[in-house]
Coordinates of C-alpha atoms and ligand atoms in Angstrom, one line a residue:
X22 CA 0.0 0.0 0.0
X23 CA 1.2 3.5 -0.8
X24 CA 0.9 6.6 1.6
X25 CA 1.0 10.1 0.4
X26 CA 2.1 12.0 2.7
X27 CA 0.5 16.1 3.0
X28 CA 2.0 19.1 4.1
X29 CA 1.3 22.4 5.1
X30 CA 3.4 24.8 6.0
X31 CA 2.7 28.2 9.1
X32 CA 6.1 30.2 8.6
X33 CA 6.6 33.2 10.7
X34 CA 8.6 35.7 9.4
X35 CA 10.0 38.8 11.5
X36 CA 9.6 41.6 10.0
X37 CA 11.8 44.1 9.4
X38 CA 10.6 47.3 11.3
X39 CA 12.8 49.0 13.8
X40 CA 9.9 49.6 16.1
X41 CA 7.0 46.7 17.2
X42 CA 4.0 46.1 15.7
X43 CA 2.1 48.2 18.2
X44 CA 4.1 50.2 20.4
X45 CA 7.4 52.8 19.6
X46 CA 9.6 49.9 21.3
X47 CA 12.5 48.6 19.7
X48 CA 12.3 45.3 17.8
X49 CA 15.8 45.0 17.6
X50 CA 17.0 41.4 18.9
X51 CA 19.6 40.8 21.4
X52 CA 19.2 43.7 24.0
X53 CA 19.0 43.1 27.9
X54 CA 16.6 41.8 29.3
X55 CA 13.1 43.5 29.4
X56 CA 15.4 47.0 27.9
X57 CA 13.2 47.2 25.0
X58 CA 9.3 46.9 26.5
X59 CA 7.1 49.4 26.1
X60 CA 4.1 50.1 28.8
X61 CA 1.4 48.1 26.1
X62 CA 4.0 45.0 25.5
X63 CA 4.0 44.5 29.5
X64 CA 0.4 44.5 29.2
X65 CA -0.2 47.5 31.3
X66 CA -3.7 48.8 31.6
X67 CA -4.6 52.2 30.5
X68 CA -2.4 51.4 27.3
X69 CA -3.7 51.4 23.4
X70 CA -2.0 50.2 20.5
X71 CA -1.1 52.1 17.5
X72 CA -0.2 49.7 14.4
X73 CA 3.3 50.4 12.9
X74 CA 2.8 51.8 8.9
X75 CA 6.0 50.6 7.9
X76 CA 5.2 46.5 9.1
X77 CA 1.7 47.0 6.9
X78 CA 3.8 48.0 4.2
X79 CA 6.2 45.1 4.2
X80 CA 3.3 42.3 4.3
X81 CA 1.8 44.6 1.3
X82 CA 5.0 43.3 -0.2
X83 CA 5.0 40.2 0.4
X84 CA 1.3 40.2 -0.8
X85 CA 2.6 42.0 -4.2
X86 CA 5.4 39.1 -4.9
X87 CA 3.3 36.3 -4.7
X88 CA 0.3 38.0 -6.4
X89 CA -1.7 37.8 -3.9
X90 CA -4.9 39.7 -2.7
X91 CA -4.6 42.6 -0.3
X92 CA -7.4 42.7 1.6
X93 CA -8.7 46.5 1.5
X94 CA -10.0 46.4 4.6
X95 CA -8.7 43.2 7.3
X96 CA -9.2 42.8 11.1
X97 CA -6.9 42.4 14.1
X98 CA -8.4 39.9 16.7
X99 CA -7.4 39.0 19.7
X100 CA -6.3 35.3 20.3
X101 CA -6.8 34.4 23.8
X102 CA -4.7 32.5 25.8
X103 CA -2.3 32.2 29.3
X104 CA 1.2 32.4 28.8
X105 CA 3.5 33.8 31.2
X106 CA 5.2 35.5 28.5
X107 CA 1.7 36.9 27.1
X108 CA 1.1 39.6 30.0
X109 CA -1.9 41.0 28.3
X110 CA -3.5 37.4 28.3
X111 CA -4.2 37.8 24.5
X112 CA -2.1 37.9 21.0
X113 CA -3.2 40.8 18.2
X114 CA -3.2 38.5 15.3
X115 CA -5.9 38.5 12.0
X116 CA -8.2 35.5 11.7
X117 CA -11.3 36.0 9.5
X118 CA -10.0 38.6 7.3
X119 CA -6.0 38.8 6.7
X120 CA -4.3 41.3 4.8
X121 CA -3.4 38.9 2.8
X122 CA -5.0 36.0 0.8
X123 CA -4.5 33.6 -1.8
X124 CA -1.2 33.8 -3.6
X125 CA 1.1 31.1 -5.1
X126 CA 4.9 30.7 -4.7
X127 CA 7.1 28.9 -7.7
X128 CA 9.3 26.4 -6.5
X129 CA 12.1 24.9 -8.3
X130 CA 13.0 21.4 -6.9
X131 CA 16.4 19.8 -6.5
X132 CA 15.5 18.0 -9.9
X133 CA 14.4 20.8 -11.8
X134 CA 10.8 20.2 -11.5
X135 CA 9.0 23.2 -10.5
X136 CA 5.9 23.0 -8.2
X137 CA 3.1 26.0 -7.6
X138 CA 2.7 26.4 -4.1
X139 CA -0.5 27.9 -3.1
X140 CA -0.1 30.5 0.3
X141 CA -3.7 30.6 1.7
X142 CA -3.1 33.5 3.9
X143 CA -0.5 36.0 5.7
X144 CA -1.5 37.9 8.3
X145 CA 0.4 40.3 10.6
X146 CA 0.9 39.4 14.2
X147 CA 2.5 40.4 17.4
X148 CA 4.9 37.8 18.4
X149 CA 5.4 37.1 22.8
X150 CA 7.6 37.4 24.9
X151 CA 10.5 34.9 25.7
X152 CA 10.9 32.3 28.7
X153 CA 14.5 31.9 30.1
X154 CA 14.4 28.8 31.6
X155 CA 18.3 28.8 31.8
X156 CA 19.0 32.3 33.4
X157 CA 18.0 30.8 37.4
X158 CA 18.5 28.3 38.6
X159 CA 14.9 27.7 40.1
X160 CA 13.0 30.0 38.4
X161 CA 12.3 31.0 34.7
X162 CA 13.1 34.4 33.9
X163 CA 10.6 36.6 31.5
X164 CA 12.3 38.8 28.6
X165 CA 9.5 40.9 26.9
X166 CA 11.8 42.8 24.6
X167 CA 9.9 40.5 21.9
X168 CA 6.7 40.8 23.4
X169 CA 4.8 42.9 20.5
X170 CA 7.7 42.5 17.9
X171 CA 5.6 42.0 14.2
X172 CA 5.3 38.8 12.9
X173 CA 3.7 37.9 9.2
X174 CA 2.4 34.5 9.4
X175 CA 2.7 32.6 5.7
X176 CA 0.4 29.9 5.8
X177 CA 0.6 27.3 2.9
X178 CA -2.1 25.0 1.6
X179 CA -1.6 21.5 2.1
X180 CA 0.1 20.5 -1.1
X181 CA 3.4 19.6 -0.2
X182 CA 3.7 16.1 -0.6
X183 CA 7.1 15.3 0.7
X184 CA 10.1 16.5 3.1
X185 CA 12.0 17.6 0.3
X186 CA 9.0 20.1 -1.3
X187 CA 8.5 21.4 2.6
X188 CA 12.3 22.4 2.4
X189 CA 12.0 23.6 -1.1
X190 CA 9.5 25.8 -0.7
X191 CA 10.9 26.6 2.6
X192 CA 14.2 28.0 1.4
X193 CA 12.6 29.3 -1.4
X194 CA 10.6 31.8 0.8
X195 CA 13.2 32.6 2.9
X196 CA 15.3 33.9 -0.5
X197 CA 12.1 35.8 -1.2
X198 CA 11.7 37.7 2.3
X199 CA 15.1 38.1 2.3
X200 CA 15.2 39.3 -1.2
X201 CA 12.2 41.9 -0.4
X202 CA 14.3 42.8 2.7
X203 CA 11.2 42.4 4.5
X204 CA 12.7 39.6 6.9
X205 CA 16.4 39.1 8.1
X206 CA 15.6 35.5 7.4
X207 CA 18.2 34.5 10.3
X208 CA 16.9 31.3 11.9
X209 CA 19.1 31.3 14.9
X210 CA 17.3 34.6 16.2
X211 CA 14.2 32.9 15.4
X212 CA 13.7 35.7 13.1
X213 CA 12.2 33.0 10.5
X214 CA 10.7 29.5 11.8
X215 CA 7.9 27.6 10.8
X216 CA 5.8 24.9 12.3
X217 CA 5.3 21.8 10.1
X218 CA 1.2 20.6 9.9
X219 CA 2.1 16.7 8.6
X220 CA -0.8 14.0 7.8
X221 CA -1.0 11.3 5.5
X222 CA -3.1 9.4 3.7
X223 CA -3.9 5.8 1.1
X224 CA -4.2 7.9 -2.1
X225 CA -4.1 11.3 -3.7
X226 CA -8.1 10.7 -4.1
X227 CA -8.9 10.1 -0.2
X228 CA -9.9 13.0 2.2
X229 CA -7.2 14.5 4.0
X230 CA -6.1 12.2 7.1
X231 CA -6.1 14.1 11.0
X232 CA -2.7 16.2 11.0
X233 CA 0.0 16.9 13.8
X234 CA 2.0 20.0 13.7
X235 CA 6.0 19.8 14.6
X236 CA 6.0 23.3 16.2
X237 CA 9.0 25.7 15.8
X238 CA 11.7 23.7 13.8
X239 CA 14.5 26.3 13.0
X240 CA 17.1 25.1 10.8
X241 CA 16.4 23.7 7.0
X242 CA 18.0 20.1 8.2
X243 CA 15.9 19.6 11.2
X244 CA 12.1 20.6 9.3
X245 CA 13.1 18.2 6.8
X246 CA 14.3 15.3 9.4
X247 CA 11.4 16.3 11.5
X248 CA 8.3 15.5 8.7
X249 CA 10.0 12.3 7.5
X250 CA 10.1 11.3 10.5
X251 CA 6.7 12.1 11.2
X252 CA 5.7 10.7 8.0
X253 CA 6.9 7.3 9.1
X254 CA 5.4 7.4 12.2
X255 CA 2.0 8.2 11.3
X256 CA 1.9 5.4 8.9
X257 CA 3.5 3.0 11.2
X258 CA 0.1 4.3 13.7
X259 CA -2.1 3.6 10.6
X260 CA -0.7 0.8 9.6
X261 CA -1.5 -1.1 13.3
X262 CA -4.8 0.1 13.4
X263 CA -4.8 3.3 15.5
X264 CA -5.3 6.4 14.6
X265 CA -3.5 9.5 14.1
X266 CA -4.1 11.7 17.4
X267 CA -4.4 15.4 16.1
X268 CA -1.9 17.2 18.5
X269 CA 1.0 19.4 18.6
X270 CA 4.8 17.7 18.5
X271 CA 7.8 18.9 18.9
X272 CA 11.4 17.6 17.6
X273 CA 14.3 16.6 19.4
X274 CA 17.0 16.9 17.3
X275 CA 18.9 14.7 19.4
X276 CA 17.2 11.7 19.2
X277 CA 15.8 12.4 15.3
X278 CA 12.1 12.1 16.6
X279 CA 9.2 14.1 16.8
X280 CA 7.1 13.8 20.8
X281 CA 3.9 14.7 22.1
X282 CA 3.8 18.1 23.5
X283 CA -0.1 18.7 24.1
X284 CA -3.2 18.0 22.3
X285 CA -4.0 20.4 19.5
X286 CA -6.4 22.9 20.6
X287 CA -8.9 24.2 18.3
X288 CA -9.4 27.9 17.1
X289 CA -13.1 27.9 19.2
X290 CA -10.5 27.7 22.1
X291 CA -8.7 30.8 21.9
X292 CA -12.2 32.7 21.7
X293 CA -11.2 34.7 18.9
X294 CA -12.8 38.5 18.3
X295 CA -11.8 41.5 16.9
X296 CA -9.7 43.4 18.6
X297 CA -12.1 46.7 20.1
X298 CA -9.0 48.8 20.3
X299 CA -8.0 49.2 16.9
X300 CA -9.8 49.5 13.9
X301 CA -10.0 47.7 10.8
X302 CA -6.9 48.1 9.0
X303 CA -7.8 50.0 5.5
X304 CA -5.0 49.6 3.1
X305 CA -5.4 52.2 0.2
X306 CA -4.8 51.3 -3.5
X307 CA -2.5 54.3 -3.6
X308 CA -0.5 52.5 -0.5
X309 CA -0.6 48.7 -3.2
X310 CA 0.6 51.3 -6.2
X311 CA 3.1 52.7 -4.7
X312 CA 4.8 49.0 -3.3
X313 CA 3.9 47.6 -6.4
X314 CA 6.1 50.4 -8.3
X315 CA 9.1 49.6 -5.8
X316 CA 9.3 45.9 -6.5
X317 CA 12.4 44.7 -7.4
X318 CA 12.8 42.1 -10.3
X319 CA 12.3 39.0 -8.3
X320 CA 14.7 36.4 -7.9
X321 CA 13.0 33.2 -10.2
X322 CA 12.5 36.3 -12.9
X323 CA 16.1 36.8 -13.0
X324 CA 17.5 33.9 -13.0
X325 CA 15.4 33.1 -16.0
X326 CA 16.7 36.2 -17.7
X327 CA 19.7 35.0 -16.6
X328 CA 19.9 31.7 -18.3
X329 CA 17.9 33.2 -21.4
X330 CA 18.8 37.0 -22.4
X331 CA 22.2 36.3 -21.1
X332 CA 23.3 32.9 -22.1
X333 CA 24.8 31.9 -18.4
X334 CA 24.5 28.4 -17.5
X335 CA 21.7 27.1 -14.8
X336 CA 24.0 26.8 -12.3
X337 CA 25.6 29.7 -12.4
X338 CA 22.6 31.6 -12.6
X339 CA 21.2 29.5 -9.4
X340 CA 24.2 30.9 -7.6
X341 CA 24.1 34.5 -8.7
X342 CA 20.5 34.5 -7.6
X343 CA 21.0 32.6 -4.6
X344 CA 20.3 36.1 -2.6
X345 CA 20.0 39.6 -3.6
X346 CA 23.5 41.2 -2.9
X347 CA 25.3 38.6 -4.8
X348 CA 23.3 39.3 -7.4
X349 CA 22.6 42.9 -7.5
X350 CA 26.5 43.2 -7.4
X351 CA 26.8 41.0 -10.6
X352 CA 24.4 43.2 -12.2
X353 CA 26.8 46.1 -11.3
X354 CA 29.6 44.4 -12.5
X355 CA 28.2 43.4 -15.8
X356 CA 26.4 47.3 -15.8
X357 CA 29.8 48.1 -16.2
X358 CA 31.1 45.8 -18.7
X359 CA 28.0 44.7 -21.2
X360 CA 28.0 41.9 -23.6
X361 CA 30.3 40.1 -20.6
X362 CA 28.4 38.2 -18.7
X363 CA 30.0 35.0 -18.3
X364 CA 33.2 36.6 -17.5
X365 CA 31.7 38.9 -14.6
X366 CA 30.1 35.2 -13.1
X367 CA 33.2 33.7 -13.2
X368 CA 34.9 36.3 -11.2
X369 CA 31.7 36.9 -8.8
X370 CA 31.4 33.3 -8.2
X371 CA 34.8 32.3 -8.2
X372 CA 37.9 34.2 -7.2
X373 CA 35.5 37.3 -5.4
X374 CA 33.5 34.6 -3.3
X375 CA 36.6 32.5 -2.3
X376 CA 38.3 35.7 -1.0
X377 CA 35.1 36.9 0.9
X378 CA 35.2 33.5 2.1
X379 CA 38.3 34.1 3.7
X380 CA 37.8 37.6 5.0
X381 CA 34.8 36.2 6.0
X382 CA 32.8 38.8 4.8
X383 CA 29.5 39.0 3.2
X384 CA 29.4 40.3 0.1
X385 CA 27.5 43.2 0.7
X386 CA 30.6 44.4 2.6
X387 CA 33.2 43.4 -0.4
X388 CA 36.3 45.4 0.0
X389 CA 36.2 45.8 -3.6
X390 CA 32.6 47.5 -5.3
X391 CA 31.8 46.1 -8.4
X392 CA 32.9 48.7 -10.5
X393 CA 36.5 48.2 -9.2
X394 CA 35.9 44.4 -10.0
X395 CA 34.8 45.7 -13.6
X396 CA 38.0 47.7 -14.1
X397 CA 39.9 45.0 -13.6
X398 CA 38.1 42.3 -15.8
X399 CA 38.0 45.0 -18.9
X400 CA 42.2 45.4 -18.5
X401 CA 42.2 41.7 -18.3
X402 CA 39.7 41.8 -21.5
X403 CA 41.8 44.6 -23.1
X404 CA 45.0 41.9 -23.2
X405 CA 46.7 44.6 -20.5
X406 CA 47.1 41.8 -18.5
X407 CA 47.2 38.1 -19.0
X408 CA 44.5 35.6 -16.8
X409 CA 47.5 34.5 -14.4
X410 CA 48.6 38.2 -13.7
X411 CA 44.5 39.7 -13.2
X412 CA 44.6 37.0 -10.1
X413 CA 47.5 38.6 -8.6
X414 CA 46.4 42.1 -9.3
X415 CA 43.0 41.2 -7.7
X416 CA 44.8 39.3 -4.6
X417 CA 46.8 43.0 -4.2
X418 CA 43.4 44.9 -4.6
X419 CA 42.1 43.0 -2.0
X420 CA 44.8 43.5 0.2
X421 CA 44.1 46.9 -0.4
X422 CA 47.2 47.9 -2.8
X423 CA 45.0 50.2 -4.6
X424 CA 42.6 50.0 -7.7
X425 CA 43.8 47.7 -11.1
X426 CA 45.2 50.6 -12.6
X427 CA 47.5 51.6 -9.4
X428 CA 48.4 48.0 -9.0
X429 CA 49.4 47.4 -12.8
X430 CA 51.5 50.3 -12.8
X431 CA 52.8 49.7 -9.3
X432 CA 54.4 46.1 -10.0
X433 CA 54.9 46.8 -13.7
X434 CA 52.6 44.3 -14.7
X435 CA 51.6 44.9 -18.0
X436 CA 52.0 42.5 -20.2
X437 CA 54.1 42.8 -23.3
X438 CA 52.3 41.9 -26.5
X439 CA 53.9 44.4 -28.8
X440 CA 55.0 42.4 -31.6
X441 CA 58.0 44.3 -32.3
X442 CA 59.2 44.0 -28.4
X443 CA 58.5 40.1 -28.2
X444 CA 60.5 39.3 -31.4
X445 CA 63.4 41.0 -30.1
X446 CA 63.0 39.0 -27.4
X447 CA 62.5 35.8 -29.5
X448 CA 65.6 36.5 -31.6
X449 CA 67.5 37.0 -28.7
X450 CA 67.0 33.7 -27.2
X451 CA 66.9 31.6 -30.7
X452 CA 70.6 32.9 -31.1
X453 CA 71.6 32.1 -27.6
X454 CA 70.0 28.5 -28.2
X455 CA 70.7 27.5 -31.8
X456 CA 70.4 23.3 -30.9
X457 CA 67.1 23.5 -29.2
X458 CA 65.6 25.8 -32.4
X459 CA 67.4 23.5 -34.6
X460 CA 65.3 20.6 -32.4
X461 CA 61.6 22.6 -33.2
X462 CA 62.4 23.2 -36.2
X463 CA 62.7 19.4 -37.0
X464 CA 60.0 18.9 -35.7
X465 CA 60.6 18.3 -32.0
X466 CA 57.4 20.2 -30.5
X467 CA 58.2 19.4 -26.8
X468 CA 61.5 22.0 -27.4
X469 CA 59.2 24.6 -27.8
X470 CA 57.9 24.6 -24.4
X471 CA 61.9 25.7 -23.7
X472 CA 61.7 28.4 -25.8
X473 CA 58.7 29.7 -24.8
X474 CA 60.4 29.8 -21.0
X475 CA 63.5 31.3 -21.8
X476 CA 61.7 34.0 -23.4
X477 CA 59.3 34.3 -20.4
X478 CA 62.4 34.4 -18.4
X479 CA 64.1 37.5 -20.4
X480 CA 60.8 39.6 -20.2
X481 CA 60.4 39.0 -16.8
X482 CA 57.5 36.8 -17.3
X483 CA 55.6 39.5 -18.9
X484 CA 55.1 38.2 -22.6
X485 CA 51.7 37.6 -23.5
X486 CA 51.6 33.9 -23.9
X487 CA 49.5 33.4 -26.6
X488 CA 51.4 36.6 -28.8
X489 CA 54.8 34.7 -27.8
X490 CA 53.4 31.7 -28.9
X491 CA 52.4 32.3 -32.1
X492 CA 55.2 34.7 -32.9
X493 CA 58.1 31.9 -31.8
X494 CA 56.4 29.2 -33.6
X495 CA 56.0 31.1 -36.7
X496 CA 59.6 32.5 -36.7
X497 CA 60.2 28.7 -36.0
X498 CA 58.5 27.5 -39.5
X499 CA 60.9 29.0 -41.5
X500 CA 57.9 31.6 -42.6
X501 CA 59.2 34.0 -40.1
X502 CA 60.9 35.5 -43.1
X503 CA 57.5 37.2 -43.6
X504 CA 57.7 38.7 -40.2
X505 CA 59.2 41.8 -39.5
X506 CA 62.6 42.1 -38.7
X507 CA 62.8 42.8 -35.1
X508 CA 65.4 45.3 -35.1
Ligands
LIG6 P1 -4.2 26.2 12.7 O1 -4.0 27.7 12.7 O2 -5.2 25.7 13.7 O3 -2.9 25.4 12.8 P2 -5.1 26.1 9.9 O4 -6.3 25.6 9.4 O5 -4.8 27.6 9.7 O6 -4.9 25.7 11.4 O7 -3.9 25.3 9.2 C1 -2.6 25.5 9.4 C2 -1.8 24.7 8.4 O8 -2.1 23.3 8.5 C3 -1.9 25.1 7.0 O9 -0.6 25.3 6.5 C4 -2.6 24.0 6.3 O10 -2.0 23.8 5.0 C5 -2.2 22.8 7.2 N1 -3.1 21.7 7.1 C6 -4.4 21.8 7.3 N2 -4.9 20.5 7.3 C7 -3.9 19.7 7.0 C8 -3.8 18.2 6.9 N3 -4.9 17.4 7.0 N4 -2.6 17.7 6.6 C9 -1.5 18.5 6.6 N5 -1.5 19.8 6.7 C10 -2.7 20.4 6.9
LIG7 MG1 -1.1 26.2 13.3

């Protein structure tokens, strides 16, 4: 009998606002304890809350790039609950009416295929505070710099059918709210996590089966360790009869299983209703204009042009668009030097990447901007200077010897291709090695190799090798007659 598994993704996504979703506080992470709390994120009474513009604006975005609705008018509404971290005994979330609804996300699959993922919903949210069960030693500490910090929740459909499309699509959103700098995507912060709904059933046909949900997995490796195993287990359940219990789980990384945390409760639980101190949230279609005119190109759009106006390979084009700096610096680069795209991706991708690497840098803070990265591609274009010596002139950049120019000059680098130079070089060394020349021109090709050196070694190493080349070899052939005389 074969199971298809079903899975549905909740992803909450920090966004990027300097203040919370609510209150003037700070949002930013990592700041002492209970430093960044404002009288309404401590639940104080007296206190009302005034929604942040600038977090309405970035779910608008998100909206936008996955052409979704934006709801003109939506609702905050209270979800109800006791937390010790939730002073005001209630979350401002949206239920019935999100600001957003129904929009799709393209994801490309490890093997090319590309599935539609269909987002039912995003809605804006304040997330809670933190428990610090570690700070005592018998008592749990409560941090509510988060407390009110503005969460969008993306909630998939269930149509992800294994752990590889839940990654997929995963990763594939986190590029996107990175690339709309909507969300610093880091998962250690917890500034992006998602719970993982998982249910299975006999066919494709049959109704959906009851679903657990593997609450806030926060690295790529674990969701996708966490719904196989899941998937197993629920069949395993099936398969001896029982049924699936629907509950919330959580992962232990440790042991590679998913346990029972507490029974799932059900939305009539939390008593949802609209939140009586704020109104409906009334997005203008000025306010959608004027974030759908500031859209950048999005990242499965460019690769594509990538790959098509452009002529670069898949892969290459996978990595340039892999995030937005990488590849809004290419686009500089190439800006600067048209018609050369492959070139500026094999310096972007290789020698700039491996050296960021090592400074351990992002690229965003490259010592070198792309137009000092294009300078030194159109020398190495213009024959100035040969492959071998553009990799030591961009090591020297690097190390902060200047721009290519200033290096070139600086270590007399350029590279001799002047015909008339190079055969009086050539000449040189055929006198001062008459039995190896003899050698070539019998036809002994491996003699050449000498020749080559010796004249490599008189200029200092700076003959252009293919020039020197083709000059020896044809002085070499007995045609040099036809050459110039190189005095
Ligand atoms: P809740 O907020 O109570 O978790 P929702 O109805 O909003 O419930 O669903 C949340 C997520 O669960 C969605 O991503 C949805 O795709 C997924 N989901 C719903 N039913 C199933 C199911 N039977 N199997 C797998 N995922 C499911
Ligand atoms: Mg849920």
């Amino acid at each position: 009998m074969s199971w298809q598994a079903v899975i549905g993704l909740e992803i909450h996504a920090q966004l990027a606002t300097r203040s919370k979703l609510f209150s003037g506080a700070s949002a930013a992470y990592g700041a002492e304890p209970n430093t960044q709390a404002a009288a309404i994120d401590v639940g104080l009474p007296g206190t009302l809350p005034v929604v942040n513009d600038e977090a309405v604006r970035l779910a608008v975005t998100l909206g936008l790039a996955i052409g979704a609705r934006i709801a003109p008018v939506s609702v905050f509404a209270r979800k109800n609950y006791f937390y010790p971290d939730l002073p005001k005994g209630y979350q401002i979330s949206q239920y019935e009416r999100p600001v957003v609804a129904d929009g799709m996300l393209a994801v490309r699959l490890d093997d090319d295929r590309v599935i539609e993922v269909r987002i039912e919903r995003a809605h804006l949210e304040e997330d809670a505070g933190k428990s610090l069960h570690d700070a005592f030693s018998t008592q749990t500490g409560i941090d509510l710099n988060r407390a009110g910090v503005p969460l969008l929740e993306i909630v998939s459909a269930p149509v992800l059918h294994s752990p590889a499309e839940a990654v997929a699509y995963l990763r594939t959103m986190h590029r996107l709210v990175r690339w709309l700098g909507i969300c610093d995507g880091n998962m250690q912060e917890g500034s992006f996590r998602c719970d993982a709904n998982v249910s299975v059933r006999r066919s494709p046909q049959a109704p959906l089966g009851t679903r657990a949900e593997i609450k806030n997995v926060n690295s790529f490796r674990f969701v996708e360790k966490a719904i196989a195993y899941e998937i197993e287990r629920q069949i395993r359940v099936l398969e001896s009869g029982e049924a699936v219990v629907q509950e919330t789980r959580l992962y232990d990384a440790a042991q590679d299983r998913t346990r029972s945390m507490r029974s799932k409760e059900s939305a009539d639980d939390y008593r949802y209703f609209p939140d009586p101190d704020l109104p409906p949230l009334a997005i203008p279609p000025e306010l959608v204009a004027s974030v759908r005119a500031s859209l950048p190109e999005l990242p499965e759009a460019r690769r594509r042009r990538y790959v098509e106006a452009l002529g670069l390979p898949a892969q290459d084009a996978d990595q340039l668009c892999a995030d937005r700096d990488t590849s809004d610096y290419f686009e500089a680069v190439l800006a600067a030097l048209p018609g050369e795209a492959k070139l500026c991706a094999n310096w972007v991708l290789g020698e700039l990447a491996a050296a960021l690497n090592t400074l351990g840098l992002p690229i965003a803070r490259s010592p070198l901007a792309p137009a000092d990265l294009a300078l030194l591609l159109r020398r190495l274009r213009e024959g100035v200077i040969s492959g071998k010596q553009a990799k030591d002139v961009f090591a020297a950049m690097i190390a902060g010897e200047g721009d290519a120019d200033a290096v070139i000059a600086a270590r007399g680098l350029v590279q001799i291709s002047d015909e008339g130079a190079l055969l009086a070089a050539i000449d040189q060394v055929i006198a001062a090695h008459p039995a190896q020349a003899a050698q070539v021109r019998a036809g002994q090709d491996k003699v050449l190799g000498f020749l080559v050196g010796q004249v490599m070694k008189a200029t200092g190493g700076k003959a252009n090798p293919q020039r020197l080349n083709a000059l020896l070899r044809t002085r070499l052939d007995g045609s040099g007659a036809d050459l110039p005389s190189a005095s």
